[in-house]
Short mmCIF file of C-alpha atoms in Angstrom, two decimals:
data_model
loop_
_atom_site.label_atom_id
_atom_site.label_comp_id
_atom_site.label_asym_id
_atom_site.label_seq_id
_atom_site.Cartn_x
_atom_site.Cartn_y
_atom_site.Cartn_z
CA MET A 1 0.00 0.00 0.00
CA THR A 2 1.19 3.48 -0.78
CA LYS A 3 2.89 5.58 1.87
CA THR A 4 1.66 8.69 0.11
CA LYS A 5 -1.12 10.44 2.02
CA LEU A 6 -4.32 9.83 0.10
CA ASN A 7 -6.85 12.58 -0.49
CA VAL A 8 -10.19 12.09 -2.21
CA GLY A 9 -11.64 14.60 -4.64
CA CYS A 10 -14.70 14.71 -6.90
CA GLN A 11 -14.96 15.57 -10.59
CA THR A 12 -17.86 17.76 -11.67
CA PHE A 13 -18.58 15.85 -14.90
CA THR A 14 -21.10 13.82 -12.90
CA TRP A 15 -23.34 16.89 -13.15
CA GLU A 16 -22.06 18.14 -16.51
CA MET A 17 -23.17 14.94 -18.24
CA LEU A 18 -26.77 15.81 -17.38
CA GLY A 19 -26.71 18.62 -19.92
CA LYS A 20 -29.72 20.91 -19.78
CA ALA A 21 -31.23 18.78 -17.02
CA TRP A 22 -28.69 20.38 -14.67
CA THR A 23 -29.74 23.93 -13.84
CA GLY A 24 -27.47 24.62 -10.87
CA GLY A 25 -24.25 26.58 -10.65
CA PRO A 26 -20.74 26.19 -9.26
CA ASP A 27 -21.78 26.99 -5.68
CA ASP A 28 -24.27 24.12 -5.81
CA LEU A 29 -21.44 21.83 -6.90
CA LEU A 30 -19.22 22.95 -4.04
CA LYS A 31 -21.97 22.28 -1.53
CA ALA A 32 -22.83 18.83 -2.92
CA ILE A 33 -19.19 17.79 -3.04
CA ALA A 34 -18.38 19.11 0.43
CA ASP A 35 -21.54 17.51 1.84
CA GLY A 36 -20.47 14.26 0.19
CA GLY A 37 -17.37 14.15 2.36
CA TYR A 38 -14.75 15.10 -0.21
CA ALA A 39 -11.59 17.10 0.40
CA GLY A 40 -11.12 18.39 -3.13
CA ILE A 41 -12.74 19.20 -6.44
CA GLU A 42 -11.78 18.96 -10.09
CA ILE A 43 -13.90 21.42 -12.01
CA THR A 44 -14.22 21.97 -15.75
CA ASP A 45 -14.39 24.99 -18.01
CA THR A 46 -18.05 24.14 -18.62
CA MET A 47 -18.95 24.13 -14.93
CA ILE A 48 -16.84 26.98 -13.50
CA GLY A 49 -19.61 29.45 -14.35
CA ARG A 50 -19.36 32.93 -12.87
CA TYR A 51 -15.94 32.21 -11.38
CA ALA A 52 -14.26 31.82 -14.78
CA ASP A 53 -12.57 35.22 -14.55
CA ARG A 54 -12.58 35.43 -10.76
CA PRO A 55 -10.03 32.99 -9.36
CA LEU A 56 -9.71 34.83 -6.06
CA GLU A 57 -13.47 34.67 -5.51
CA PHE A 58 -13.41 30.98 -6.36
CA ALA A 59 -10.58 30.48 -3.88
CA ALA A 60 -12.71 32.12 -1.19
CA ALA A 61 -15.68 29.91 -2.08
CA LEU A 62 -13.48 26.82 -1.91
CA LYS A 63 -12.12 27.85 1.47
CA SER A 64 -15.59 28.38 2.91
CA SER A 65 -16.56 24.92 1.60
CA GLY A 66 -13.44 23.26 3.00
CA LEU A 67 -12.33 22.14 -0.46
CA THR A 68 -9.05 22.19 -2.37
CA LEU A 69 -8.83 22.68 -6.13
CA VAL A 70 -7.15 19.51 -7.34
CA SER A 71 -7.24 20.34 -11.02
CA PHE A 72 -8.92 22.46 -13.65
CA ALA A 73 -10.00 20.40 -16.67
CA PHE A 74 -10.81 21.63 -20.14
CA GLY A 75 -11.38 20.31 -23.63
CA SER A 76 -11.76 21.79 -27.10
CA LYS A 77 -14.16 21.45 -30.00
CA SER A 78 -11.04 20.98 -32.09
CA GLY A 79 -10.32 17.74 -30.26
CA PHE A 80 -6.77 19.12 -30.07
CA THR A 81 -6.28 17.60 -33.54
CA LEU A 82 -6.92 20.51 -35.94
CA GLU A 83 -3.73 22.22 -37.11
CA ASP A 84 -5.46 25.54 -37.78
CA GLN A 85 -6.74 25.61 -34.20
CA ILE A 86 -3.42 25.05 -32.43
CA GLY A 87 -3.03 28.74 -31.65
CA ALA A 88 -6.55 29.03 -30.26
CA ASP A 89 -6.14 25.89 -28.19
CA LEU A 90 -2.91 27.20 -26.70
CA ASP A 91 -4.56 30.53 -25.90
CA THR A 92 -7.25 28.60 -24.03
CA ALA A 93 -4.64 26.50 -22.26
CA LYS A 94 -2.84 29.65 -21.10
CA ARG A 95 -6.10 31.12 -19.82
CA TRP A 96 -6.77 28.13 -17.58
CA ILE A 97 -3.13 27.70 -16.59
CA ASP A 98 -3.16 31.29 -15.38
CA PHE A 99 -6.40 30.57 -13.51
CA ALA A 100 -4.96 27.45 -11.86
CA ALA A 101 -1.81 29.34 -10.86
CA ALA A 102 -3.88 31.06 -8.16
CA PHE A 103 -4.30 27.69 -6.42
CA PRO A 104 -1.11 26.16 -5.00
CA GLY A 105 -0.62 22.60 -6.23
CA ALA A 106 -3.55 22.66 -8.66
CA LEU A 107 -2.98 21.07 -12.07
CA VAL A 108 -4.51 21.67 -15.47
CA SER A 109 -5.96 18.56 -17.10
CA MET A 110 -6.38 18.61 -20.86
CA GLY A 111 -9.05 16.40 -22.36
CA SER A 112 -8.55 13.51 -24.73
CA ALA A 113 -7.46 14.10 -28.30
CA THR A 114 -10.50 13.44 -30.47
CA VAL A 115 -11.11 12.84 -34.17
CA VAL A 116 -13.25 15.69 -35.51
CA SER A 117 -12.11 15.71 -39.15
CA ASP A 118 -11.03 13.43 -41.97
CA GLY A 119 -7.37 12.63 -42.58
CA PRO A 120 -4.61 10.28 -41.40
CA ARG A 121 -4.57 9.33 -37.73
CA ASP A 122 -0.79 9.81 -37.65
CA ASP A 123 -1.25 13.50 -38.41
CA LYS A 124 -3.77 13.84 -35.58
CA PHE A 125 -1.40 12.27 -33.06
CA ALA A 126 1.31 14.70 -34.12
CA ILE A 127 -0.95 17.73 -33.80
CA ALA A 128 -2.28 16.62 -30.41
CA ALA A 129 1.23 16.03 -29.13
CA GLU A 130 2.31 19.47 -30.27
CA VAL A 131 -0.60 21.08 -28.44
CA TYR A 132 -0.01 19.09 -25.26
CA ASN A 133 3.75 19.69 -25.24
CA ARG A 134 3.44 23.41 -25.90
CA ALA A 135 0.77 23.69 -23.22
CA GLY A 136 3.17 21.90 -20.91
CA GLU A 137 5.78 24.57 -21.65
CA LEU A 138 3.25 27.27 -20.77
CA GLY A 139 2.49 25.43 -17.56
CA ARG A 140 6.15 25.15 -16.60
CA LYS A 141 6.60 28.91 -17.04
CA ALA A 142 3.60 29.52 -14.77
CA GLY A 143 4.52 26.89 -12.19
CA VAL A 144 1.47 24.76 -13.03
CA GLU A 145 1.69 21.09 -13.99
CA VAL A 146 -0.21 20.07 -17.11
CA ALA A 147 -1.50 16.55 -17.68
CA VAL A 148 -3.47 14.71 -20.36
CA HIS A 149 -6.66 12.77 -19.64
CA PRO A 150 -7.36 10.13 -22.33
CA SER A 151 -10.95 8.94 -22.65
CA SER A 152 -13.02 6.20 -24.25
CA HIS A 153 -15.79 8.50 -25.40
CA HIS A 154 -17.02 8.76 -28.98
CA ASN A 155 -14.29 9.45 -31.56
CA THR A 156 -11.48 9.54 -29.01
CA LEU A 157 -8.00 9.22 -30.50
CA LEU A 158 -6.72 7.73 -27.24
CA PHE A 159 -8.73 4.57 -26.69
CA ASP A 160 -6.63 1.39 -26.54
CA ARG A 161 -3.12 0.52 -25.41
CA ALA A 162 -1.66 1.11 -28.86
CA ASP A 163 -3.06 4.65 -28.81
CA TYR A 164 -1.54 5.30 -25.37
CA ASP A 165 1.82 4.01 -26.56
CA ARG A 166 1.70 6.30 -29.59
CA ILE A 167 0.80 9.49 -27.75
CA PHE A 168 3.20 8.90 -24.85
CA ALA A 169 6.05 8.33 -27.32
CA LEU A 170 5.39 11.86 -28.60
CA LEU A 171 4.95 13.63 -25.25
CA ASP A 172 7.76 15.10 -23.17
CA PRO A 173 7.32 13.42 -19.76
CA ASP A 174 8.83 16.45 -18.04
CA LEU A 175 6.23 18.76 -19.57
CA VAL A 176 3.08 16.65 -19.76
CA GLY A 177 1.83 14.29 -17.08
CA TRP A 178 -0.96 11.73 -17.18
CA VAL A 179 -4.29 11.48 -15.41
CA PRO A 180 -5.16 7.79 -15.70
CA ASP A 181 -8.90 7.18 -15.70
CA THR A 182 -9.63 3.64 -14.61
CA GLY A 183 -13.03 3.46 -16.28
CA HIS A 184 -11.76 4.72 -19.62
CA ILE A 185 -8.74 2.44 -19.52
CA LEU A 186 -10.85 -0.62 -18.73
CA ARG A 187 -13.07 0.10 -21.73
CA GLY A 188 -10.11 -0.02 -24.12
CA HIS A 189 -7.35 -2.05 -22.50
CA LYS A 190 -7.11 -5.74 -21.69
CA ASP A 191 -4.69 -5.14 -18.83
CA MET A 192 -5.19 -1.87 -16.97
CA ALA A 193 -2.56 -2.74 -14.35
CA ASP A 194 0.15 -3.20 -16.96
CA THR A 195 -0.72 0.14 -18.58
CA LEU A 196 -0.52 1.89 -15.22
CA ARG A 197 2.79 0.25 -14.33
CA THR A 198 4.34 0.90 -17.73
CA TYR A 199 3.61 4.62 -17.57
CA ARG A 200 3.67 5.13 -13.79
CA ASP A 201 6.38 7.81 -14.06
CA ARG A 202 3.84 10.01 -15.84
CA ILE A 203 1.03 9.65 -13.30
CA ARG A 204 0.14 12.89 -11.50
CA TYR A 205 -3.20 11.93 -9.93
CA ILE A 206 -5.87 9.29 -10.54
CA HIS A 207 -9.42 9.37 -11.88
CA LEU A 208 -11.33 6.48 -10.32
CA LYS A 209 -14.36 5.14 -12.16
CA ASP A 210 -15.84 1.68 -12.53
CA VAL A 211 -17.36 -0.30 -15.38
CA ASP A 212 -18.95 -3.72 -15.65
CA ALA A 213 -17.55 -6.54 -17.78
CA ASN A 214 -19.29 -5.07 -20.84
CA GLY A 215 -17.74 -1.62 -20.37
CA THR A 216 -20.94 -0.02 -19.07
CA TRP A 217 -20.44 2.60 -16.35
CA ALA A 218 -21.02 1.25 -12.85
CA MET A 219 -20.93 2.68 -9.36
CA LEU A 220 -17.50 2.41 -7.74
CA GLY A 221 -16.99 -1.07 -6.32
CA GLU A 222 -19.82 -2.58 -8.37
CA GLY A 223 -17.79 -3.24 -11.51
CA VAL A 224 -14.49 -4.82 -12.48
CA CYS A 225 -12.07 -2.08 -11.38
CA ASN A 226 -9.53 -3.41 -8.89
CA THR A 227 -9.33 -0.22 -6.84
CA PRO A 228 -6.86 -1.50 -4.20
CA GLU A 229 -4.46 -2.50 -7.00
CA VAL A 230 -4.80 0.92 -8.63
CA ILE A 231 -3.97 2.63 -5.33
CA GLU A 232 -1.01 0.32 -4.79
CA ILE A 233 0.42 1.04 -8.25
CA ALA A 234 -0.13 4.78 -7.80
CA GLY A 235 1.90 4.57 -4.62
CA THR A 236 4.92 3.49 -6.69
CA ALA A 237 4.54 6.45 -9.07
CA PRO A 238 7.24 9.02 -8.26
CA ARG A 239 5.10 12.06 -9.14
CA PHE A 240 1.73 10.86 -7.84
CA ASN A 241 0.42 13.68 -5.65
CA GLY A 242 -1.91 11.55 -3.54
CA TRP A 243 -5.21 12.70 -5.04
CA LEU A 244 -7.83 10.12 -6.00
CA VAL A 245 -10.54 11.94 -7.94
CA LEU A 246 -13.85 10.11 -8.20
CA GLU A 247 -15.99 10.65 -11.29
CA GLU A 248 -19.32 8.92 -11.68
CA GLU A 249 -21.10 8.47 -15.03
CA SER A 250 -23.47 5.60 -14.25
CA ASN A 251 -27.25 5.66 -14.55
CA THR A 252 -27.38 5.85 -10.76
CA ALA A 253 -25.52 9.16 -10.91
CA ALA A 254 -27.74 10.43 -13.71
CA ALA A 255 -30.75 9.92 -11.43
CA ASP A 256 -29.16 11.38 -8.29
CA PRO A 257 -25.67 12.86 -8.79
CA ALA A 258 -25.21 14.17 -5.25
CA GLY A 259 -26.37 10.88 -3.75
CA ALA A 260 -24.16 8.84 -6.06
CA VAL A 261 -20.96 10.75 -5.32
CA LYS A 262 -21.71 10.56 -1.59
CA THR A 263 -22.08 6.78 -1.87
CA ASN A 264 -18.79 6.56 -3.78
CA ARG A 265 -17.05 8.54 -1.06
CA GLN A 266 -18.31 6.03 1.50
CA THR A 267 -17.05 3.20 -0.72
CA MET A 268 -13.58 4.74 -0.82
CA ARG A 269 -13.37 4.56 2.96
CA SER A 270 -13.49 0.79 2.67
CA TYR A 271 -10.31 1.07 0.59
CA GLY A 272 -8.58 3.12 3.25
CA ALA A 273 -8.97 6.51 1.62
#
């Protein structure tokens, strides 16, 4: 078991996935996550709301809620794979890196490269790597770590082990870290543990999600994710910061997001976190 102190955070996509059915704001998220027993939050550009240009106000709101900003996550309609959008994507990256710089220890998580146009996959890997690496350079100048979060969602470029191998071969490990997402890995990889061990030097923090044997989202502990093994492997990662961020996308969460994330927090206590 890891000697690193474990902290448990919550990702706001559990509410974001509801789309127009979610009518709350960032303060509602802070309350639900704090009430759920979490110590930290990973919020997205979609859910930051009125705090987008007010990092100091957001810091005050976090403090009053007893929460730490683990990471700020963002994506792009370009999927980070359109050459003519590299400049715009880097401008966006700088905006959120500057925002995260107001929160000591907070990272910026960049979403999965995604196929949004025709053309060779090799070209898309090269473009995505350029965006990630250059964003990593911006992060280093600002004192903010940048990491990539591959996904298994529709049209992702980073789905199976071969895709991970290709993108990591192109990324500078000193500039760009990795946010492994157990649910997404399990949907595209036969051996999640081997993937985690192979690239453990790149791990910054962990996204914990569960899926059943068919790859359908499940509540944490109700699927095939070997959470104790994930925690153990993370403990061997030299740059793992101790944060386990829970993200729930199951039908249970769609019906009651606050209740689902609270249940997942209780489940994590059985794993010693």
